[in-house]
Amino acid sequence: MTFHLITLFPESFTSYLNESILARAQENKLIKFKFYNPRDFAKPTEAARMRAKNGKADEKPYLRVDEKPYGGGPGMLLQALPVINAIERALKEIKKEKRKINKRNSKIKNYRIIHLSPGGEKFTNAYAEKVSKKYDHVIIVCGRYEGIDARVKKIFKGDEISIGDYVLTGGELPAMVMIDSISRQIEGVLGNSKSVEEKRIASHDAYTRPEILEYKGKKHRIPKILKSGNHKAIDEWRAGK
Ligand code: SAM
């Protein structure tokens, strides 16, 4: 699975994605990340272009990606074109990959575009599982400011997804939440596939060593049943029966 991330802040991903299980999954070539920054696809402003035309080019022209919303309202919006160009680049990468894979005569599944938005459909484990099974490439579009010009999601149809009923300053954290959840559904990412919740009897409470935990003079024991060796009874206990 390759995650293609459209983001103004690619560096915000590095520490989380390169630790622990997700780092191992990358080493084992089960998942891959590619970043596309809309700012790299933005054009210098009209004023900067005029300065360049008059021989007074800025050393490093500021590449603007935000603009005021039409109709008024607070804040700024990410302009459509830099995001569109970034998505186009991701699609090109996917095509390139497809051609390589087709040469090896193996099959490539489809891709999906996910637009992150606090007003989207609620992200669930079931959705993560579906994405992990159906697609080899996922393009995740992270908004910033007051969001992205709505024409982007009209041009590139896909899923509009929210990770919960709260508003964050950008789509980077939601993208990481989804990547984490989708990745653990991919065969081989978790050491033990039974760890995927819906494949086992889920209990929120789990215990590990020591059997008796002493804290502030009090002894905290694990539930006796877990030491009984009776796995049927343990499963029933875990299922809350
Ligand atoms: N008024 C805007 C809206 O309703 O879309 C708020 C935009 S929010 C400040 C900036 C960006 O953060 C959004 O475009 C989206 O990509 C991301 N975002 C914020 N909260 C989110 C959530 N709960 N789920 C998914 N994405 C979220």
PDB file of C-alpha atoms and ligand atoms in Angstrom:
ATOM      1  CA  MET A   1       0.000   0.000   0.000  1.00  0.00           C
ATOM      2  CA  THR A   2       1.371   3.402  -0.932  1.00  0.00           C
ATOM      3  CA  PHE A   3       0.004   6.430   0.885  1.00  0.00           C
ATOM      4  CA  HIS A   4       0.311   9.591  -1.196  1.00  0.00           C
ATOM      5  CA  LEU A   5       0.065  12.603   1.071  1.00  0.00           C
ATOM      6  CA  ILE A   6      -0.939  16.007  -0.201  1.00  0.00           C
ATOM      7  CA  THR A   7       0.229  18.326   2.549  1.00  0.00           C
ATOM      8  CA  LEU A   8       1.767  21.726   3.172  1.00  0.00           C
ATOM      9  CA  PHE A   9       3.650  20.244   6.129  1.00  0.00           C
ATOM     10  CA  PRO A  10       5.283  16.954   5.103  1.00  0.00           C
ATOM     11  CA  GLU A  11       7.821  17.156   7.941  1.00  0.00           C
ATOM     12  CA  SER A  12       5.075  16.915  10.523  1.00  0.00           C
ATOM     13  CA  PHE A  13       4.699  13.232   9.544  1.00  0.00           C
ATOM     14  CA  THR A  14       8.275  12.075   9.903  1.00  0.00           C
ATOM     15  CA  SER A  15       8.618  11.228  13.581  1.00  0.00           C
ATOM     16  CA  TYR A  16       5.355   9.303  13.892  1.00  0.00           C
ATOM     17  CA  LEU A  17       5.578   7.333  10.657  1.00  0.00           C
ATOM     18  CA  ASN A  18       9.188   6.354  11.209  1.00  0.00           C
ATOM     19  CA  GLU A  19       8.791   4.714  14.600  1.00  0.00           C
ATOM     20  CA  SER A  20       7.824   1.264  15.806  1.00  0.00           C
ATOM     21  CA  ILE A  21       5.352  -0.817  13.793  1.00  0.00           C
ATOM     22  CA  LEU A  22       4.976   1.633  10.904  1.00  0.00           C
ATOM     23  CA  ALA A  23       8.767   1.899  10.551  1.00  0.00           C
ATOM     24  CA  ARG A  24       9.044  -1.907  10.445  1.00  0.00           C
ATOM     25  CA  ALA A  25       6.199  -2.110   7.915  1.00  0.00           C
ATOM     26  CA  GLN A  26       8.147   0.263   5.660  1.00  0.00           C
ATOM     27  CA  GLU A  27      11.344  -1.765   6.068  1.00  0.00           C
ATOM     28  CA  ASN A  28       9.368  -4.870   5.119  1.00  0.00           C
ATOM     29  CA  LYS A  29       7.984  -3.047   2.073  1.00  0.00           C
ATOM     30  CA  LEU A  30       4.381  -3.455   3.172  1.00  0.00           C
ATOM     31  CA  ILE A  31       3.681   0.278   3.185  1.00  0.00           C
ATOM     32  CA  LYS A  32       5.258   3.321   1.563  1.00  0.00           C
ATOM     33  CA  PHE A  33       4.761   7.079   1.859  1.00  0.00           C
ATOM     34  CA  LYS A  34       5.068   9.757  -0.789  1.00  0.00           C
ATOM     35  CA  PHE A  35       4.618  13.454  -0.162  1.00  0.00           C
ATOM     36  CA  TYR A  36       3.415  16.213  -2.463  1.00  0.00           C
ATOM     37  CA  ASN A  37       3.483  19.766  -1.179  1.00  0.00           C
ATOM     38  CA  PRO A  38       0.966  22.092  -2.916  1.00  0.00           C
ATOM     39  CA  ARG A  39       3.442  24.931  -2.353  1.00  0.00           C
ATOM     40  CA  ASP A  40       5.828  23.196  -4.779  1.00  0.00           C
ATOM     41  CA  PHE A  41       3.105  23.464  -7.413  1.00  0.00           C
ATOM     42  CA  ALA A  42       2.187  27.108  -6.766  1.00  0.00           C
ATOM     43  CA  LYS A  43       3.104  29.923  -9.114  1.00  0.00           C
ATOM     44  CA  PRO A  44       4.704  33.225  -7.977  1.00  0.00           C
ATOM     45  CA  THR A  45       2.134  35.964  -7.337  1.00  0.00           C
ATOM     46  CA  GLU A  46       1.242  38.486 -10.059  1.00  0.00           C
ATOM     47  CA  ALA A  47       3.216  41.189  -8.160  1.00  0.00           C
ATOM     48  CA  ALA A  48       6.336  38.971  -8.067  1.00  0.00           C
ATOM     49  CA  ARG A  49       5.917  38.168 -11.752  1.00  0.00           C
ATOM     50  CA  MET A  50       5.703  41.899 -12.545  1.00  0.00           C
ATOM     51  CA  ARG A  51       8.836  42.584 -10.495  1.00  0.00           C
ATOM     52  CA  ALA A  52      10.670  39.850 -12.420  1.00  0.00           C
ATOM     53  CA  LYS A  53       9.434  41.329 -15.706  1.00  0.00           C
ATOM     54  CA  ASN A  54      10.848  44.711 -14.697  1.00  0.00           C
ATOM     55  CA  GLY A  55      14.231  43.197 -13.941  1.00  0.00           C
ATOM     56  CA  LYS A  56      13.697  43.283 -10.168  1.00  0.00           C
ATOM     57  CA  ALA A  57      13.112  39.573  -9.610  1.00  0.00           C
ATOM     58  CA  ASP A  58      12.806  38.433  -5.993  1.00  0.00           C
ATOM     59  CA  GLU A  59      15.650  36.164  -5.002  1.00  0.00           C
ATOM     60  CA  LYS A  60      13.151  33.613  -3.750  1.00  0.00           C
ATOM     61  CA  PRO A  61       9.581  34.652  -4.668  1.00  0.00           C
ATOM     62  CA  TYR A  62       7.021  33.767  -2.027  1.00  0.00           C
ATOM     63  CA  LEU A  63       4.761  31.046  -3.396  1.00  0.00           C
ATOM     64  CA  ARG A  64       1.335  31.789  -2.118  1.00  0.00           C
ATOM     65  CA  VAL A  65      -1.206  29.024  -1.719  1.00  0.00           C
ATOM     66  CA  ASP A  66      -3.962  30.698   0.323  1.00  0.00           C
ATOM     67  CA  GLU A  67      -6.581  33.273  -0.581  1.00  0.00           C
ATOM     68  CA  LYS A  68      -9.619  34.947   0.972  1.00  0.00           C
ATOM     69  CA  PRO A  69     -12.907  33.062   0.599  1.00  0.00           C
ATOM     70  CA  TYR A  70     -15.451  34.411  -1.881  1.00  0.00           C
ATOM     71  CA  GLY A  71     -18.559  35.736  -0.150  1.00  0.00           C
ATOM     72  CA  GLY A  72     -16.581  36.766   2.926  1.00  0.00           C
ATOM     73  CA  GLY A  73     -15.998  34.891   6.130  1.00  0.00           C
ATOM     74  CA  PRO A  74     -13.085  34.375   8.461  1.00  0.00           C
ATOM     75  CA  GLY A  75      -9.648  33.059   7.574  1.00  0.00           C
ATOM     76  CA  MET A  76      -8.101  31.919   4.343  1.00  0.00           C
ATOM     77  CA  LEU A  77      -8.653  28.987   2.017  1.00  0.00           C
ATOM     78  CA  LEU A  78      -6.139  26.797   0.254  1.00  0.00           C
ATOM     79  CA  GLN A  79      -6.401  27.610  -3.454  1.00  0.00           C
ATOM     80  CA  ALA A  80      -7.557  24.841  -5.764  1.00  0.00           C
ATOM     81  CA  LEU A  81      -4.799  24.830  -8.396  1.00  0.00           C
ATOM     82  CA  PRO A  82      -1.741  24.020  -6.271  1.00  0.00           C
ATOM     83  CA  VAL A  83      -3.708  21.156  -4.673  1.00  0.00           C
ATOM     84  CA  ILE A  84      -4.983  19.942  -8.065  1.00  0.00           C
ATOM     85  CA  ASN A  85      -1.437  19.953  -9.446  1.00  0.00           C
ATOM     86  CA  ALA A  86      -0.178  18.028  -6.418  1.00  0.00           C
ATOM     87  CA  ILE A  87      -2.925  15.402  -6.835  1.00  0.00           C
ATOM     88  CA  GLU A  88      -2.124  15.156 -10.562  1.00  0.00           C
ATOM     89  CA  ARG A  89       1.504  14.439  -9.665  1.00  0.00           C
ATOM     90  CA  ALA A  90       0.415  11.689  -7.270  1.00  0.00           C
ATOM     91  CA  LEU A  91      -1.779  10.170 -10.000  1.00  0.00           C
ATOM     92  CA  LYS A  92       1.198  10.218 -12.388  1.00  0.00           C
ATOM     93  CA  GLU A  93       3.272   8.358  -9.791  1.00  0.00           C
ATOM     94  CA  ILE A  94       0.522   5.754  -9.467  1.00  0.00           C
ATOM     95  CA  LYS A  95       0.400   5.298 -13.253  1.00  0.00           C
ATOM     96  CA  LYS A  96       4.174   4.892 -13.343  1.00  0.00           C
ATOM     97  CA  GLU A  97       3.978   2.272 -10.616  1.00  0.00           C
ATOM     98  CA  LYS A  98       1.163   0.485 -12.467  1.00  0.00           C
ATOM     99  CA  ARG A  99       3.226   0.286 -15.633  1.00  0.00           C
ATOM    100  CA  LYS A 100       6.145  -1.204 -13.692  1.00  0.00           C
ATOM    101  CA  ILE A 101       3.904  -3.765 -12.031  1.00  0.00           C
ATOM    102  CA  ASN A 102       2.081  -4.664 -15.256  1.00  0.00           C
ATOM    103  CA  LYS A 103       5.447  -5.513 -16.797  1.00  0.00           C
ATOM    104  CA  ARG A 104       5.901  -8.048 -14.029  1.00  0.00           C
ATOM    105  CA  ASN A 105       2.425  -9.328 -14.900  1.00  0.00           C
ATOM    106  CA  SER A 106       1.100  -8.981 -11.387  1.00  0.00           C
ATOM    107  CA  LYS A 107      -2.139  -7.280 -10.577  1.00  0.00           C
ATOM    108  CA  ILE A 108      -2.518  -3.807  -9.119  1.00  0.00           C
ATOM    109  CA  LYS A 109      -5.644  -2.864  -7.244  1.00  0.00           C
ATOM    110  CA  ASN A 110      -7.266   0.475  -7.565  1.00  0.00           C
ATOM    111  CA  TYR A 111      -6.532   3.783  -5.898  1.00  0.00           C
ATOM    112  CA  ARG A 112      -8.778   5.938  -3.763  1.00  0.00           C
ATOM    113  CA  ILE A 113      -8.733   9.658  -3.022  1.00  0.00           C
ATOM    114  CA  ILE A 114      -9.622  10.705   0.509  1.00  0.00           C
ATOM    115  CA  HIS A 115     -10.474  14.341   1.257  1.00  0.00           C
ATOM    116  CA  LEU A 116     -10.139  15.130   4.943  1.00  0.00           C
ATOM    117  CA  SER A 117     -12.807  17.342   6.406  1.00  0.00           C
ATOM    118  CA  PRO A 118     -14.399  17.717   9.857  1.00  0.00           C
ATOM    119  CA  GLY A 119     -17.778  17.560   8.071  1.00  0.00           C
ATOM    120  CA  GLY A 120     -17.070  14.267   6.272  1.00  0.00           C
ATOM    121  CA  GLU A 121     -18.230  10.699   6.926  1.00  0.00           C
ATOM    122  CA  LYS A 122     -16.999   9.336  10.213  1.00  0.00           C
ATOM    123  CA  PHE A 123     -13.834   7.234   9.964  1.00  0.00           C
ATOM    124  CA  THR A 124     -14.309   3.708  11.315  1.00  0.00           C
ATOM    125  CA  ASN A 125     -12.414   0.428  11.620  1.00  0.00           C
ATOM    126  CA  ALA A 126     -14.729  -1.035   8.961  1.00  0.00           C
ATOM    127  CA  TYR A 127     -13.709   1.735   6.546  1.00  0.00           C
ATOM    128  CA  ALA A 128     -10.013   1.156   7.353  1.00  0.00           C
ATOM    129  CA  GLU A 129     -10.424  -2.548   6.634  1.00  0.00           C
ATOM    130  CA  LYS A 130     -12.239  -1.886   3.352  1.00  0.00           C
ATOM    131  CA  VAL A 131      -9.509   0.501   2.173  1.00  0.00           C
ATOM    132  CA  SER A 132      -6.729  -1.920   3.150  1.00  0.00           C
ATOM    133  CA  LYS A 133      -8.347  -4.743   1.156  1.00  0.00           C
ATOM    134  CA  LYS A 134      -9.496  -2.830  -1.915  1.00  0.00           C
ATOM    135  CA  TYR A 135      -6.739  -0.385  -2.744  1.00  0.00           C
ATOM    136  CA  ASP A 136      -3.002  -0.370  -3.316  1.00  0.00           C
ATOM    137  CA  HIS A 137      -2.740   3.405  -3.438  1.00  0.00           C
ATOM    138  CA  VAL A 138      -4.471   5.969  -1.279  1.00  0.00           C
ATOM    139  CA  ILE A 139      -4.196   9.689  -1.905  1.00  0.00           C
ATOM    140  CA  ILE A 140      -4.956  11.646   1.258  1.00  0.00           C
ATOM    141  CA  VAL A 141      -5.628  15.356   0.842  1.00  0.00           C
ATOM    142  CA  CYS A 142      -4.828  17.337   4.003  1.00  0.00           C
ATOM    143  CA  GLY A 143      -6.458  20.738   4.348  1.00  0.00           C
ATOM    144  CA  ARG A 144      -5.140  23.721   6.304  1.00  0.00           C
ATOM    145  CA  TYR A 145      -6.444  27.174   7.197  1.00  0.00           C
ATOM    146  CA  GLU A 146     -10.243  27.221   6.681  1.00  0.00           C
ATOM    147  CA  GLY A 147      -9.967  24.244   4.324  1.00  0.00           C
ATOM    148  CA  ILE A 148      -9.550  23.781   0.577  1.00  0.00           C
ATOM    149  CA  ASP A 149     -11.478  25.382  -2.304  1.00  0.00           C
ATOM    150  CA  ALA A 150     -14.429  22.971  -2.695  1.00  0.00           C
ATOM    151  CA  ARG A 151     -13.832  22.538  -6.430  1.00  0.00           C
ATOM    152  CA  VAL A 152     -10.952  20.168  -5.662  1.00  0.00           C
ATOM    153  CA  LYS A 153     -13.240  17.496  -4.205  1.00  0.00           C
ATOM    154  CA  LYS A 154     -15.690  18.013  -7.069  1.00  0.00           C
ATOM    155  CA  ILE A 155     -12.956  17.477  -9.682  1.00  0.00           C
ATOM    156  CA  PHE A 156     -11.326  14.540  -7.922  1.00  0.00           C
ATOM    157  CA  LYS A 157     -14.196  12.444  -6.625  1.00  0.00           C
ATOM    158  CA  GLY A 158     -13.429  10.301  -3.626  1.00  0.00           C
ATOM    159  CA  ASP A 159     -14.393   9.913   0.012  1.00  0.00           C
ATOM    160  CA  GLU A 160     -14.792  12.861   2.348  1.00  0.00           C
ATOM    161  CA  ILE A 161     -13.732  11.637   5.757  1.00  0.00           C
ATOM    162  CA  SER A 162     -13.720  13.046   9.292  1.00  0.00           C
ATOM    163  CA  ILE A 163     -11.902  11.418  12.197  1.00  0.00           C
ATOM    164  CA  GLY A 164     -14.322  12.847  14.752  1.00  0.00           C
ATOM    165  CA  ASP A 165     -16.622  15.644  15.769  1.00  0.00           C
ATOM    166  CA  TYR A 166     -13.957  18.213  16.527  1.00  0.00           C
ATOM    167  CA  VAL A 167     -11.978  20.621  14.400  1.00  0.00           C
ATOM    168  CA  LEU A 168      -8.190  20.447  14.119  1.00  0.00           C
ATOM    169  CA  THR A 169      -5.913  23.036  12.551  1.00  0.00           C
ATOM    170  CA  GLY A 170      -4.975  20.728   9.685  1.00  0.00           C
ATOM    171  CA  GLY A 171      -5.422  17.340   8.045  1.00  0.00           C
ATOM    172  CA  GLU A 172      -1.984  15.983   9.001  1.00  0.00           C
ATOM    173  CA  LEU A 173      -3.053  14.407  12.321  1.00  0.00           C
ATOM    174  CA  PRO A 174      -6.228  12.904  10.802  1.00  0.00           C
ATOM    175  CA  ALA A 175      -4.098  11.499   7.962  1.00  0.00           C
ATOM    176  CA  MET A 176      -1.741   9.864  10.460  1.00  0.00           C
ATOM    177  CA  VAL A 177      -4.656   8.429  12.433  1.00  0.00           C
ATOM    178  CA  MET A 178      -6.037   6.879   9.255  1.00  0.00           C
ATOM    179  CA  ILE A 179      -2.660   5.621   8.040  1.00  0.00           C
ATOM    180  CA  ASP A 180      -2.057   3.924  11.376  1.00  0.00           C
ATOM    181  CA  SER A 181      -5.458   2.297  11.430  1.00  0.00           C
ATOM    182  CA  ILE A 182      -5.410   1.218   7.749  1.00  0.00           C
ATOM    183  CA  SER A 183      -1.831  -0.102   7.986  1.00  0.00           C
ATOM    184  CA  ARG A 184      -2.529  -2.409  10.919  1.00  0.00           C
ATOM    185  CA  GLN A 185      -5.193  -4.088   8.787  1.00  0.00           C
ATOM    186  CA  ILE A 186      -2.629  -4.975   6.121  1.00  0.00           C
ATOM    187  CA  GLU A 187      -1.484  -8.594   6.288  1.00  0.00           C
ATOM    188  CA  GLY A 188       1.935  -8.827   7.930  1.00  0.00           C
ATOM    189  CA  VAL A 189       2.025  -5.360   9.501  1.00  0.00           C
ATOM    190  CA  LEU A 190       1.161  -6.596  12.992  1.00  0.00           C
ATOM    191  CA  GLY A 191       3.386  -9.408  14.167  1.00  0.00           C
ATOM    192  CA  ASN A 192       0.343 -11.441  15.163  1.00  0.00           C
ATOM    193  CA  SER A 193      -2.709 -11.052  12.916  1.00  0.00           C
ATOM    194  CA  LYS A 194      -4.924 -11.986  15.881  1.00  0.00           C
ATOM    195  CA  SER A 195      -4.082  -8.562  17.296  1.00  0.00           C
ATOM    196  CA  VAL A 196      -6.477  -6.971  14.815  1.00  0.00           C
ATOM    197  CA  GLU A 197      -9.437  -6.351  17.102  1.00  0.00           C
ATOM    198  CA  GLU A 198     -12.262  -7.636  14.980  1.00  0.00           C
ATOM    199  CA  LYS A 199     -10.504 -11.002  14.556  1.00  0.00           C
ATOM    200  CA  ARG A 200     -10.506 -11.765  18.243  1.00  0.00           C
ATOM    201  CA  ILE A 201     -12.884 -11.492  21.121  1.00  0.00           C
ATOM    202  CA  ALA A 202     -12.428  -7.881  22.097  1.00  0.00           C
ATOM    203  CA  SER A 203     -12.078  -6.868  25.688  1.00  0.00           C
ATOM    204  CA  HIS A 204     -10.921  -3.412  26.624  1.00  0.00           C
ATOM    205  CA  ASP A 205      -9.129  -4.731  29.683  1.00  0.00           C
ATOM    206  CA  ALA A 206      -5.912  -6.684  29.345  1.00  0.00           C
ATOM    207  CA  TYR A 207      -3.264  -7.551  31.941  1.00  0.00           C
ATOM    208  CA  THR A 208       0.423  -8.432  31.891  1.00  0.00           C
ATOM    209  CA  ARG A 209       3.157  -9.236  34.430  1.00  0.00           C
ATOM    210  CA  PRO A 210       3.459  -8.902  37.398  1.00  0.00           C
ATOM    211  CA  GLU A 211       0.462 -10.882  38.567  1.00  0.00           C
ATOM    212  CA  ILE A 212       0.282  -8.810  41.737  1.00  0.00           C
ATOM    213  CA  LEU A 213       1.065  -5.136  41.324  1.00  0.00           C
ATOM    214  CA  GLU A 214       1.950  -3.289  44.507  1.00  0.00           C
ATOM    215  CA  TYR A 215       1.248   0.414  44.398  1.00  0.00           C
ATOM    216  CA  LYS A 216       1.100   2.778  47.380  1.00  0.00           C
ATOM    217  CA  GLY A 217       0.807  -0.124  49.819  1.00  0.00           C
ATOM    218  CA  LYS A 218      -2.089  -1.725  47.984  1.00  0.00           C
ATOM    219  CA  LYS A 219      -2.034  -5.012  46.063  1.00  0.00           C
ATOM    220  CA  HIS A 220      -3.699  -4.998  42.657  1.00  0.00           C
ATOM    221  CA  ARG A 221      -4.307  -8.535  41.330  1.00  0.00           C
ATOM    222  CA  ILE A 222      -5.207  -9.691  37.855  1.00  0.00           C
ATOM    223  CA  PRO A 223      -8.661 -11.327  37.449  1.00  0.00           C
ATOM    224  CA  LYS A 224      -8.302 -14.949  38.637  1.00  0.00           C
ATOM    225  CA  ILE A 225      -9.891 -16.401  35.511  1.00  0.00           C
ATOM    226  CA  LEU A 226      -6.924 -15.311  33.368  1.00  0.00           C
ATOM    227  CA  LYS A 227      -4.717 -17.825  35.247  1.00  0.00           C
ATOM    228  CA  SER A 228      -7.276 -20.632  35.089  1.00  0.00           C
ATOM    229  CA  GLY A 229      -6.015 -22.166  31.847  1.00  0.00           C
ATOM    230  CA  ASN A 230      -9.663 -22.581  30.785  1.00  0.00           C
ATOM    231  CA  HIS A 231      -9.599 -20.804  27.413  1.00  0.00           C
ATOM    232  CA  LYS A 232     -13.298 -21.174  26.741  1.00  0.00           C
ATOM    233  CA  ALA A 233     -14.069 -19.508  30.067  1.00  0.00           C
ATOM    234  CA  ILE A 234     -11.450 -16.822  29.374  1.00  0.00           C
ATOM    235  CA  ASP A 235     -12.998 -16.069  25.967  1.00  0.00           C
ATOM    236  CA  GLU A 236     -16.422 -15.804  27.582  1.00  0.00           C
ATOM    237  CA  TRP A 237     -15.055 -13.515  30.272  1.00  0.00           C
ATOM    238  CA  ARG A 238     -13.434 -11.338  27.570  1.00  0.00           C
ATOM    239  CA  ALA A 239     -16.680 -11.207  25.642  1.00  0.00           C
ATOM    240  CA  GLY A 240     -18.368  -9.958  28.810  1.00  0.00           C
ATOM    241  CA  LYS A 241     -20.614 -12.999  29.126  1.00  0.00           C
TER     242      LYS A 241
HETATM  243  N1  SAM B   1     -14.310  25.205   8.484  1.00  0.00           N
HETATM  244  C1  SAM B   1     -13.443  24.226   7.934  1.00  0.00           C
HETATM  245  C2  SAM B   1     -14.219  22.976   7.545  1.00  0.00           C
HETATM  246  O1  SAM B   1     -15.277  22.732   8.120  1.00  0.00           O
HETATM  247  O2  SAM B   1     -13.740  22.201   6.693  1.00  0.00           O
HETATM  248  C3  SAM B   1     -12.386  23.892   8.953  1.00  0.00           C
HETATM  249  C4  SAM B   1     -11.115  23.557   8.331  1.00  0.00           C
HETATM  250  S1  SAM B   1      -9.940  22.881   9.428  1.00  0.00           S
HETATM  251  C5  SAM B   1      -9.494  24.235  10.434  1.00  0.00           C
HETATM  252  C6  SAM B   1      -8.561  22.681   8.402  1.00  0.00           C
HETATM  253  C7  SAM B   1      -8.383  21.315   7.808  1.00  0.00           C
HETATM  254  O3  SAM B   1      -8.079  20.395   8.841  1.00  0.00           O
HETATM  255  C8  SAM B   1      -9.573  20.718   7.086  1.00  0.00           C
HETATM  256  O4  SAM B   1      -9.603  21.146   5.746  1.00  0.00           O
HETATM  257  C9  SAM B   1      -9.302  19.226   7.185  1.00  0.00           C
HETATM  258  O5  SAM B   1      -8.432  18.779   6.173  1.00  0.00           O
HETATM  259  C10 SAM B   1      -8.567  19.113   8.520  1.00  0.00           C
HETATM  260  N2  SAM B   1      -9.419  18.669   9.636  1.00  0.00           N
HETATM  261  C11 SAM B   1      -9.715  19.377  10.752  1.00  0.00           C
HETATM  262  N3  SAM B   1     -10.471  18.668  11.594  1.00  0.00           N
HETATM  263  C12 SAM B   1     -10.653  17.451  11.019  1.00  0.00           C
HETATM  264  C13 SAM B   1     -11.363  16.273  11.391  1.00  0.00           C
HETATM  265  N4  SAM B   1     -12.042  16.189  12.528  1.00  0.00           N
HETATM  266  N5  SAM B   1     -11.328  15.222  10.540  1.00  0.00           N
HETATM  267  C14 SAM B   1     -10.661  15.289   9.364  1.00  0.00           C
HETATM  268  N6  SAM B   1      -9.985  16.382   8.966  1.00  0.00           N
HETATM  269  C15 SAM B   1      -9.977  17.451   9.761  1.00  0.00           C
END
